[in-house]
Amino acid sequence: MSRTPPRFLNFRRTFALLIVLVVVPSAGLSGFGVVAIINERAAVEKRLEAAWRGTLESLSEELPGILASASLEPVNGQLQFILPDGQPVSEPDGAFQLEDGQVRTRDPQLAEALATVVPEAGGLPTEPTVFSLTTGGRAVLVAAERRGSVVHGVRLSVQQLEALLAERVDPRAVSSEPVRFALLPVPREPSEGGLMGRLVSEVAQARASALGPTGLAERVLSSPLQDFRLVVLPTGEDPVARASTRNRVLYGVLLGVFYLTLTFGVVYTGRALYREAQLSRMKTDFVSLVSHELRTPLTSIRMFIETLALGRLKDPAQTQEVLTLLMRETERLSIFVERVLDWARIEGGRKVYQREIVPVSELVNAAVEAFRTQRMEDGVDLTVEVSDGLPALDVDRAAVAGALLNLLQNAYKYSGPDNRRITLQVRGSGKGVDLTVEDNGVGIAPQERTRIFERFYRVDNLLTRRTEGSGLGLAITRRIIETHGGRISVQSEPGKGSRFTIHLPAGKA
Ligand code: ADP
């Protein structure tokens, strides 16, 4: 037999589906955003690179021509490499001579670099020639000419060359970022040095790319400057880093706000839906409970009436007995209906309390009186202790007496049939009064102690199942007491008994 799942389960499933439908696409969307930001950075890099590519190309083509037009001339006794417009592009102290296999220069780095060309010195051309040399991973640019067996030359100044390039281009025409040109050596793997050397150079390269300036665009120069690359360096803040940082921060903040709102929305909707589902479940429970509670007395009433109607009872004493039973059943019915209506009135906010100043003893007497009339036939040992000098209370007499009566009824209902002992103690407490009902009944397990005050909640045990009740008594009692500014609490030891205490504040009159 198939059953439709309860609404409550349906709610959970729907809610889980909703979450999946929202969370999965939003996670995808966030991931997509991260990829988009990375791509955007790459796009900015590409755009700048493209903007500079043409300029770099023409500069690198022009440079060898410019250098070819310069000549080696002595200035103030020092050999210099001078452009046709008179501008020197050599190091002031960079002059050198190669003679008889000997290098003569004041620049030690230059000396080291030149040592490699000494054997070929005789083959150098007689007109000024520019070439680059590398030693120990560093590149040196020199201009030299051979006069007979002696080679004269000078080291070129990288700064001067950079200045020369800067003069030829207006960077603003290319892109808005402030930049400068730099001639940097082309990183090359050292041909010797083995594993250790390679390792050192790789570490150095990784460091340089992580810490060193990152160019917007670069181009390796053509011969004779093949050991150098022309790099466009941003002089201000790196525009690529700036754009990507701004986007990353913006994206992070938006993502944070989105997930915060999403979480809030999910929690809020979840709570609202949960409450709705609970309420609708409670309504269904209520209808089935009320119908169930009405069915039992109605069945017995019908049985008794049938018995009477069929004239089966000849003995007037028997008739009287059936009539008494009928009366008790109808009374039970009206008490139950009254309680349900009471609850509906309280829940709907339609219950009107007629407050007046009442002495505590009057409330106690009214409750005990009602309790005694109901339980006349059963043996119960009820002790009532009321302290002297208690303050009067400002309450609705019938409502509070009813609440107290409910505690007495519960104490009776949830105690074993033998040796029932109920104590009602009334004492002053702080600025009010404590009314305590203690029994020696079945007691209440710790996890049930708060739930018993919920509407329609009944502890599920054998005694409760055999006892009539709606699960509304304590809920109504608590509502009444709280509306009067008081509170109700319970202490209990399962198997030994329970102790319910109502605390009410003293009346103001
Ligand atoms: P009802 O008595 O109609 O079931 P109540 O709201 O008065 O509803 O009580 C709720 C539940 O609390 C009861 O079903 C019972 O299990 C438990 N309870 C109430 N009073 C006592 C008591 N004095 N001793 C043990 N259990 C109690």
Coordinates of C-alpha atoms and ligand atoms in Angstrom, one line a residue:
M1 CA 0.0 0.0 0.0
S2 CA 1.5 3.3 -0.9
R3 CA 1.1 6.4 1.2
T4 CA 1.5 10.0 0.3
P5 CA 4.4 11.4 2.2
P6 CA 3.5 13.7 5.1
R7 CA 3.6 17.4 4.2
F8 CA 6.5 18.0 6.6
L9 CA 8.8 15.7 4.6
N10 CA 7.7 17.3 1.4
F11 CA 8.7 20.6 2.8
R12 CA 12.2 19.3 3.6
R13 CA 12.6 17.9 0.2
T14 CA 11.4 21.0 -1.6
F15 CA 13.7 23.2 0.5
A16 CA 16.7 21.0 -0.1
L17 CA 15.9 21.1 -3.8
L18 CA 15.6 24.9 -3.7
I19 CA 19.0 25.2 -2.0
V20 CA 20.7 22.9 -4.5
L21 CA 19.1 24.9 -7.4
V22 CA 20.4 28.1 -5.9
V23 CA 23.8 27.1 -4.6
V24 CA 25.1 25.0 -7.5
P25 CA 24.6 27.7 -10.2
S26 CA 25.9 30.4 -7.8
A27 CA 29.1 28.4 -7.1
G28 CA 29.5 27.9 -10.8
L29 CA 29.0 31.7 -11.3
S30 CA 31.6 32.5 -8.7
G31 CA 34.1 30.1 -10.3
F32 CA 33.4 31.7 -13.7
G33 CA 34.0 35.1 -12.2
V34 CA 37.5 34.0 -10.9
V35 CA 38.3 32.8 -14.4
A36 CA 37.0 36.0 -15.9
I37 CA 39.3 38.1 -13.7
I38 CA 42.3 36.0 -14.5
N39 CA 41.4 36.3 -18.2
E40 CA 40.9 40.1 -17.9
R41 CA 44.4 40.4 -16.4
A42 CA 45.8 38.5 -19.4
A43 CA 43.8 40.7 -21.7
V44 CA 45.2 43.9 -20.2
E45 CA 48.7 42.5 -20.5
K46 CA 48.0 41.6 -24.1
R47 CA 46.6 45.0 -25.0
L48 CA 49.6 46.8 -23.6
E49 CA 52.0 44.4 -25.3
A50 CA 50.2 44.9 -28.6
A51 CA 50.3 48.7 -28.2
W52 CA 54.0 48.7 -27.7
R53 CA 55.0 46.0 -30.2
G54 CA 55.2 48.3 -33.2
T55 CA 57.3 50.9 -31.4
L56 CA 59.7 48.3 -30.1
E57 CA 60.1 46.8 -33.5
S58 CA 61.0 50.1 -35.2
L59 CA 63.3 51.1 -32.3
S60 CA 65.2 47.9 -32.5
E61 CA 65.6 48.3 -36.2
E62 CA 66.8 51.8 -35.9
L63 CA 69.3 51.2 -33.2
P64 CA 72.0 49.3 -35.2
G65 CA 71.9 52.1 -37.9
I66 CA 72.4 54.8 -35.3
L67 CA 75.3 53.0 -33.7
A68 CA 76.8 52.4 -37.2
S69 CA 76.8 56.1 -37.8
A70 CA 78.9 56.9 -34.6
S71 CA 82.6 57.1 -34.5
L72 CA 85.4 56.5 -32.0
E73 CA 87.0 59.8 -31.0
P74 CA 89.3 61.0 -28.3
V75 CA 87.7 63.6 -26.0
N76 CA 89.9 65.2 -23.3
G77 CA 92.4 62.4 -23.8
Q78 CA 89.7 59.7 -23.3
L79 CA 88.4 57.5 -26.2
Q80 CA 84.6 58.0 -26.6
F81 CA 82.0 56.7 -29.0
I82 CA 80.3 59.8 -30.4
L83 CA 77.1 60.1 -32.5
P84 CA 77.0 62.4 -35.5
D85 CA 75.2 65.0 -33.4
G86 CA 78.1 65.0 -30.9
Q87 CA 76.3 63.0 -28.2
P88 CA 78.6 60.4 -26.5
V89 CA 77.1 56.9 -25.9
S90 CA 80.1 55.4 -24.1
E91 CA 81.2 55.0 -20.5
P92 CA 83.6 57.8 -19.4
D93 CA 86.0 55.3 -17.9
G94 CA 85.3 52.4 -20.4
A95 CA 88.2 52.8 -22.8
F96 CA 90.4 49.8 -23.6
Q97 CA 93.3 48.5 -25.7
L98 CA 94.2 45.1 -26.9
E99 CA 97.8 44.8 -27.8
D100 CA 100.1 41.7 -28.0
G101 CA 97.5 39.5 -26.4
Q102 CA 97.2 42.0 -23.5
V103 CA 94.0 43.7 -22.3
R104 CA 94.4 47.2 -20.9
T105 CA 91.5 48.9 -19.2
R106 CA 90.5 50.3 -15.8
D107 CA 87.1 48.5 -15.9
P108 CA 87.6 45.0 -14.3
Q109 CA 84.4 43.6 -15.7
L110 CA 85.3 44.8 -19.2
A111 CA 88.7 43.2 -18.8
E112 CA 87.1 39.9 -18.0
A113 CA 84.8 40.1 -21.0
L114 CA 87.5 41.1 -23.4
A115 CA 89.8 38.2 -22.3
T116 CA 87.6 36.0 -24.5
V117 CA 88.2 38.0 -27.7
V118 CA 92.0 38.5 -27.3
P119 CA 92.9 35.5 -29.5
E120 CA 90.7 36.9 -32.3
A121 CA 91.8 40.5 -31.9
G122 CA 93.7 40.3 -35.2
G123 CA 90.5 39.6 -37.1
L124 CA 88.6 42.6 -36.0
P125 CA 87.6 45.2 -38.7
T126 CA 89.5 48.5 -39.1
E127 CA 86.3 50.6 -39.0
P128 CA 84.4 51.1 -35.7
T129 CA 82.3 48.0 -34.9
V130 CA 79.8 47.5 -32.1
F131 CA 79.5 44.0 -30.5
S132 CA 78.4 42.5 -27.3
L133 CA 80.2 40.1 -25.0
T134 CA 79.0 38.0 -22.2
T135 CA 80.9 36.9 -19.1
G136 CA 79.5 35.3 -16.0
G137 CA 75.9 35.7 -17.2
R138 CA 76.3 39.5 -17.7
A139 CA 76.5 41.2 -21.1
V140 CA 78.8 44.1 -22.0
L141 CA 78.5 46.3 -25.1
V142 CA 81.6 47.6 -26.7
A143 CA 82.6 49.6 -29.8
A144 CA 86.1 48.9 -31.2
E145 CA 88.4 49.4 -34.3
R146 CA 91.7 47.9 -35.2
R147 CA 94.6 50.1 -36.2
G148 CA 97.4 47.7 -37.2
S149 CA 97.9 45.1 -34.5
V150 CA 96.3 47.3 -31.8
V151 CA 92.6 47.3 -31.1
H152 CA 91.2 50.5 -29.5
G153 CA 87.7 50.5 -28.1
V154 CA 85.3 51.7 -25.4
R155 CA 82.5 50.2 -23.4
L156 CA 79.1 51.6 -24.3
S157 CA 76.9 53.1 -21.7
V158 CA 73.5 51.4 -21.3
Q159 CA 72.0 54.5 -19.6
Q160 CA 73.1 56.7 -22.5
L161 CA 71.6 54.3 -25.0
E162 CA 68.3 54.2 -23.0
A163 CA 68.2 58.0 -23.0
L164 CA 68.8 57.9 -26.7
L165 CA 65.8 55.6 -27.3
A166 CA 63.6 57.6 -25.0
E167 CA 64.3 60.7 -27.1
R168 CA 63.0 59.0 -30.2
V169 CA 59.6 58.0 -28.9
D170 CA 56.7 59.9 -27.3
P171 CA 55.4 57.3 -25.0
R172 CA 52.1 59.2 -24.5
A173 CA 51.2 58.5 -28.1
V174 CA 51.3 54.8 -27.4
S175 CA 49.6 54.4 -24.1
S176 CA 48.6 56.6 -21.2
E177 CA 50.8 54.9 -18.6
P178 CA 54.1 56.6 -17.8
V179 CA 56.9 54.3 -19.0
R180 CA 60.7 54.2 -19.6
F181 CA 62.9 52.0 -21.9
A182 CA 65.4 49.7 -20.4
L183 CA 68.1 47.6 -22.1
L184 CA 68.3 44.5 -20.1
P185 CA 70.5 41.4 -20.7
V186 CA 68.8 38.4 -22.2
P187 CA 68.7 35.8 -19.5
R188 CA 70.8 32.8 -20.8
E189 CA 71.5 29.5 -19.2
P190 CA 75.2 29.4 -18.3
S191 CA 76.8 26.9 -20.6
E192 CA 79.0 25.6 -17.8
G193 CA 78.8 25.2 -14.1
G194 CA 76.9 21.9 -14.1
L195 CA 73.8 21.2 -12.1
M196 CA 74.7 23.6 -9.3
G197 CA 75.3 26.5 -11.7
R198 CA 72.0 25.9 -13.5
L199 CA 70.2 25.7 -10.2
V200 CA 71.6 29.0 -9.1
S201 CA 70.7 30.7 -12.3
E202 CA 67.1 29.3 -12.3
V203 CA 66.7 30.6 -8.7
A204 CA 68.0 33.9 -9.8
Q205 CA 65.6 34.1 -12.7
A206 CA 62.6 33.1 -10.7
R207 CA 63.6 35.8 -8.1
A208 CA 64.0 38.3 -10.8
S209 CA 60.6 37.6 -12.3
A210 CA 58.9 37.6 -8.9
L211 CA 60.6 40.7 -7.5
G212 CA 62.1 42.5 -10.4
P213 CA 60.3 45.0 -12.6
T214 CA 57.8 43.3 -15.0
G215 CA 57.8 44.9 -18.4
L216 CA 54.7 45.8 -20.3
A217 CA 56.3 44.6 -23.5
E218 CA 59.8 43.5 -24.6
R219 CA 61.8 42.6 -27.7
V220 CA 65.2 40.9 -28.1
L221 CA 67.4 43.1 -30.2
S222 CA 69.0 42.0 -33.4
S223 CA 72.7 41.7 -34.0
P224 CA 75.1 43.2 -32.8
L225 CA 72.9 43.8 -29.7
Q226 CA 71.6 40.2 -29.6
D227 CA 72.5 39.8 -25.9
F228 CA 70.1 42.6 -24.9
R229 CA 66.4 43.0 -24.9
L230 CA 64.5 46.3 -25.1
V231 CA 61.9 46.4 -22.3
V232 CA 59.1 48.9 -21.7
L233 CA 58.9 49.4 -17.9
P234 CA 56.1 51.2 -16.2
T235 CA 57.5 54.0 -14.1
G236 CA 54.4 54.6 -12.0
E237 CA 52.2 51.9 -10.5
D238 CA 52.0 48.8 -12.7
P239 CA 48.8 49.3 -14.7
V240 CA 48.2 45.6 -15.0
A241 CA 48.5 45.0 -11.3
R242 CA 46.4 48.0 -10.5
A243 CA 43.5 46.9 -12.8
S244 CA 43.6 43.3 -11.5
T245 CA 43.8 44.3 -7.9
R246 CA 40.9 46.7 -8.3
N247 CA 38.8 44.0 -10.0
R248 CA 39.8 41.4 -7.5
V249 CA 38.8 43.5 -4.5
L250 CA 35.5 44.5 -6.1
Y251 CA 34.7 40.9 -7.1
G252 CA 35.6 39.7 -3.6
V253 CA 33.4 42.3 -1.9
L254 CA 30.5 41.6 -4.3
L255 CA 30.9 37.8 -3.8
G256 CA 30.9 38.3 0.0
V257 CA 27.8 40.4 -0.1
F258 CA 26.1 37.9 -2.4
Y259 CA 26.8 34.9 -0.2
L260 CA 25.9 36.9 2.9
T261 CA 22.5 37.8 1.4
L262 CA 22.0 34.3 0.1
T263 CA 22.7 32.8 3.5
F264 CA 20.4 35.3 5.2
G265 CA 17.7 34.6 2.6
V266 CA 18.0 30.9 2.9
V267 CA 17.9 30.9 6.7
Y268 CA 15.1 33.4 6.7
T269 CA 13.0 31.5 4.1
G270 CA 13.8 28.2 5.7
R271 CA 12.6 29.4 9.1
A272 CA 9.4 30.9 7.6
L273 CA 8.7 27.7 5.6
Y274 CA 9.5 25.5 8.6
R275 CA 7.0 27.5 10.8
E276 CA 4.4 27.3 8.1
A277 CA 4.9 23.5 7.7
Q278 CA 4.8 23.1 11.5
L279 CA 1.6 25.1 11.8
S280 CA -0.1 23.2 9.1
R281 CA 0.9 19.9 10.6
M282 CA -0.4 21.1 14.0
K283 CA -3.7 22.0 12.4
T284 CA -4.1 18.5 10.9
D285 CA -3.0 17.0 14.2
F286 CA -5.6 19.2 16.0
V287 CA -8.4 18.1 13.7
S288 CA -7.6 14.4 14.1
L289 CA -7.1 14.7 17.8
V290 CA -10.4 16.6 18.4
S291 CA -12.3 14.1 16.3
H292 CA -10.7 11.2 18.1
E293 CA -11.4 12.7 21.5
L294 CA -15.1 13.3 20.5
R295 CA -15.6 9.8 19.1
T296 CA -15.1 7.8 22.3
P297 CA -17.7 9.6 24.5
L298 CA -20.1 9.9 21.6
T299 CA -20.0 6.1 21.0
S300 CA -20.7 5.3 24.6
I301 CA -23.5 7.9 24.7
R302 CA -25.1 6.3 21.6
M303 CA -24.8 2.9 23.3
F304 CA -26.5 4.1 26.5
I305 CA -29.3 5.8 24.6
E306 CA -29.9 2.7 22.4
T307 CA -30.1 0.6 25.6
L308 CA -32.7 2.9 27.0
A309 CA -34.6 3.3 23.8
L310 CA -35.0 -0.4 23.3
G311 CA -36.5 -0.7 26.7
R312 CA -34.1 -3.4 27.8
L313 CA -33.8 -2.2 31.3
K314 CA -36.6 -3.2 33.5
D315 CA -35.1 -2.3 36.8
P316 CA -35.4 1.4 37.6
A317 CA -32.1 1.2 39.5
Q318 CA -30.3 0.1 36.4
T319 CA -32.0 2.8 34.4
Q320 CA -30.7 5.3 37.0
E321 CA -27.2 3.9 36.7
V322 CA -27.2 4.3 32.9
L323 CA -28.5 7.8 33.2
T324 CA -25.7 8.7 35.6
L325 CA -23.2 7.3 33.2
L326 CA -24.7 9.3 30.4
M327 CA -24.5 12.4 32.5
R328 CA -20.8 11.8 33.2
E329 CA -20.0 11.2 29.5
T330 CA -21.8 14.3 28.3
E331 CA -20.0 16.3 31.1
R332 CA -16.6 15.0 29.8
L333 CA -17.6 16.0 26.3
S334 CA -18.5 19.5 27.4
I335 CA -15.3 19.9 29.4
F336 CA -13.3 18.8 26.4
V337 CA -15.1 21.1 24.0
E338 CA -14.8 24.0 26.5
R339 CA -11.1 23.4 26.7
V340 CA -10.6 23.5 22.9
L341 CA -12.7 26.6 22.7
D342 CA -10.7 28.2 25.5
W343 CA -7.5 27.4 23.7
A344 CA -8.9 28.8 20.5
R345 CA -9.9 32.0 22.3
I346 CA -6.5 32.4 23.9
E347 CA -4.6 31.7 20.7
G348 CA -6.9 34.0 18.7
G349 CA -6.3 36.8 21.3
R350 CA -10.0 36.9 22.0
K351 CA -9.9 35.8 25.6
V352 CA -10.9 38.6 27.9
Y353 CA -9.5 38.5 31.5
Q354 CA -11.6 40.2 34.1
R355 CA -9.0 41.2 36.6
E356 CA -9.8 42.0 40.2
I357 CA -8.0 42.0 43.6
V358 CA -8.5 38.5 45.0
P359 CA -7.2 37.0 48.3
V360 CA -5.0 34.0 47.5
S361 CA -7.1 31.8 49.8
E362 CA -10.2 32.4 47.7
L363 CA -8.4 31.1 44.5
V364 CA -7.1 28.1 46.4
N365 CA -10.6 27.3 47.8
A366 CA -12.2 27.6 44.4
A367 CA -9.7 25.2 42.8
V368 CA -9.8 22.7 45.7
E369 CA -13.6 22.8 45.8
A370 CA -13.9 22.0 42.1
F371 CA -11.2 19.3 42.4
R372 CA -13.0 17.7 45.3
T373 CA -16.4 17.6 43.5
Q374 CA -14.8 15.9 40.5
R375 CA -12.9 13.4 42.5
M376 CA -15.3 12.6 45.3
E377 CA -15.5 9.0 44.6
D378 CA -11.8 8.2 44.5
G379 CA -9.5 8.0 47.4
V380 CA -6.9 10.7 47.3
D381 CA -4.9 12.2 50.1
L382 CA -4.9 15.9 49.4
T383 CA -3.1 18.2 51.8
V384 CA -3.5 22.0 51.4
E385 CA -1.1 24.3 53.2
V386 CA -1.6 28.1 52.9
S387 CA 0.8 30.4 54.7
D388 CA -0.6 33.4 56.6
G389 CA -0.2 37.0 55.5
L390 CA -0.1 36.4 51.8
P391 CA -0.6 39.4 49.5
A392 CA -3.8 39.6 47.5
L393 CA -3.5 39.1 43.7
D394 CA -4.7 41.1 40.8
V395 CA -6.1 38.3 38.6
D396 CA -9.0 36.8 36.7
R397 CA -10.4 34.7 39.4
A398 CA -11.9 31.9 37.2
A399 CA -8.9 31.7 34.9
V400 CA -6.3 31.4 37.6
A401 CA -8.4 29.0 39.7
G402 CA -8.9 27.0 36.5
A403 CA -5.1 26.9 36.0
L404 CA -4.5 25.7 39.5
L405 CA -7.3 23.1 39.1
N406 CA -5.6 21.8 36.0
L407 CA -2.4 21.2 38.0
L408 CA -4.4 19.3 40.6
Q409 CA -6.1 17.3 37.9
N410 CA -2.8 16.4 36.3
A411 CA -1.3 15.4 39.7
Y412 CA -4.3 13.1 40.1
K413 CA -4.3 11.7 36.6
Y414 CA -0.6 11.0 36.4
S415 CA -0.3 9.1 39.8
G416 CA -0.8 5.5 40.4
P417 CA -4.3 4.5 41.7
D418 CA -3.0 3.4 45.1
N419 CA -1.7 5.7 47.7
R420 CA -2.1 9.0 45.8
R421 CA -0.7 11.9 47.7
I422 CA -1.1 15.4 46.5
T423 CA 0.1 18.5 48.3
L424 CA -0.9 22.1 47.5
Q425 CA 1.4 24.6 49.2
V426 CA 1.0 28.3 49.0
R427 CA 3.8 30.5 50.2
G428 CA 5.0 34.1 49.8
S429 CA 7.9 34.4 47.5
G430 CA 9.7 37.7 46.7
K431 CA 7.0 40.2 45.9
G432 CA 4.4 37.5 45.0
V433 CA 3.1 34.1 45.8
D434 CA 4.2 30.6 44.9
L435 CA 1.5 28.0 44.5
T436 CA 3.1 24.5 44.4
V437 CA 1.3 21.3 43.5
E438 CA 3.3 18.2 44.4
D439 CA 2.4 14.6 43.6
N440 CA 4.0 11.1 44.1
G441 CA 3.1 10.0 40.5
V442 CA 5.0 8.8 37.5
G443 CA 7.1 11.9 37.1
I444 CA 8.4 13.5 33.9
A445 CA 11.7 12.6 32.1
P446 CA 14.1 15.6 31.8
Q447 CA 13.8 15.9 28.0
E448 CA 9.9 16.2 28.2
R449 CA 9.9 18.9 30.8
T450 CA 9.7 21.8 28.4
R451 CA 7.7 20.1 25.8
I452 CA 4.7 19.3 28.1
F453 CA 3.9 23.0 28.0
E454 CA 3.5 22.9 24.2
R455 CA 0.0 22.6 22.8
F456 CA -1.3 19.1 22.1
Y457 CA 1.9 17.6 23.5
R458 CA 1.4 14.5 25.6
V459 CA 4.2 12.3 26.9
D460 CA 3.9 9.0 25.2
N461 CA 3.6 6.3 27.9
L462 CA 1.2 3.7 29.0
L463 CA -0.4 5.8 31.7
T464 CA -0.9 8.8 29.3
R465 CA -2.5 6.5 26.7
R466 CA -5.0 5.2 29.3
T467 CA -5.7 8.7 30.6
E468 CA -8.0 11.1 29.0
G469 CA -6.5 14.4 27.9
S470 CA -6.0 16.8 25.1
G471 CA -2.5 17.9 25.7
L472 CA -3.9 21.4 26.0
G473 CA -4.1 21.7 29.8
L474 CA -0.6 22.9 30.5
A475 CA -0.4 25.0 27.4
I476 CA -3.6 26.9 28.5
T477 CA -2.3 27.1 32.1
R478 CA 1.0 28.6 31.0
R479 CA -0.7 31.1 28.8
I480 CA -3.0 32.2 31.6
I481 CA -0.1 32.5 34.1
E482 CA 2.1 34.4 31.7
T483 CA -0.6 36.8 30.8
H484 CA -0.9 37.6 34.5
G485 CA 2.8 38.4 34.6
G486 CA 3.7 35.1 36.4
R487 CA 5.6 32.0 35.4
I488 CA 5.2 28.3 35.8
S489 CA 8.0 25.8 36.3
V490 CA 8.4 22.1 36.9
Q491 CA 10.7 19.8 38.9
S492 CA 10.4 16.1 38.7
E493 CA 12.0 12.8 39.3
P494 CA 10.7 10.0 37.0
G495 CA 9.0 7.3 39.1
K496 CA 8.9 9.4 42.2
G497 CA 6.7 12.4 41.4
S498 CA 6.4 15.9 40.1
R499 CA 6.3 19.4 41.5
F500 CA 4.6 22.2 39.5
T501 CA 5.0 25.8 40.8
I502 CA 3.1 28.8 39.7
H503 CA 4.6 32.1 40.6
L504 CA 2.3 35.1 40.5
P505 CA 3.2 38.7 41.3
A506 CA 1.3 40.5 44.1
G507 CA -1.6 42.8 43.1
K508 CA -0.9 46.6 43.0
A509 CA -4.0 47.8 45.0
Ligands
ADP1 P1 -3.2 16.3 29.2 O1 -3.1 16.1 30.7 O2 -4.5 16.7 28.7 O3 -2.6 15.3 28.4 P2 -1.5 18.6 29.8 O4 -1.1 19.7 28.9 O5 -2.2 18.9 31.0 O6 -2.3 17.6 28.9 O7 -0.2 17.7 30.1 C1 0.7 17.4 29.1 C2 1.5 16.1 29.4 O8 2.3 16.4 30.5 C3 0.6 15.0 29.9 O9 0.1 14.2 28.8 C4 1.5 14.2 30.8 O10 2.2 13.2 30.1 C5 2.4 15.2 31.4 N1 2.1 15.6 32.8 C6 1.4 16.7 33.1 N2 1.3 16.8 34.5 C7 2.0 15.7 35.0 C8 2.3 15.2 36.3 N3 1.8 15.8 37.4 N4 3.0 14.1 36.4 C9 3.4 13.4 35.3 N5 3.2 13.9 34.0 C10 2.5 15.0 33.9

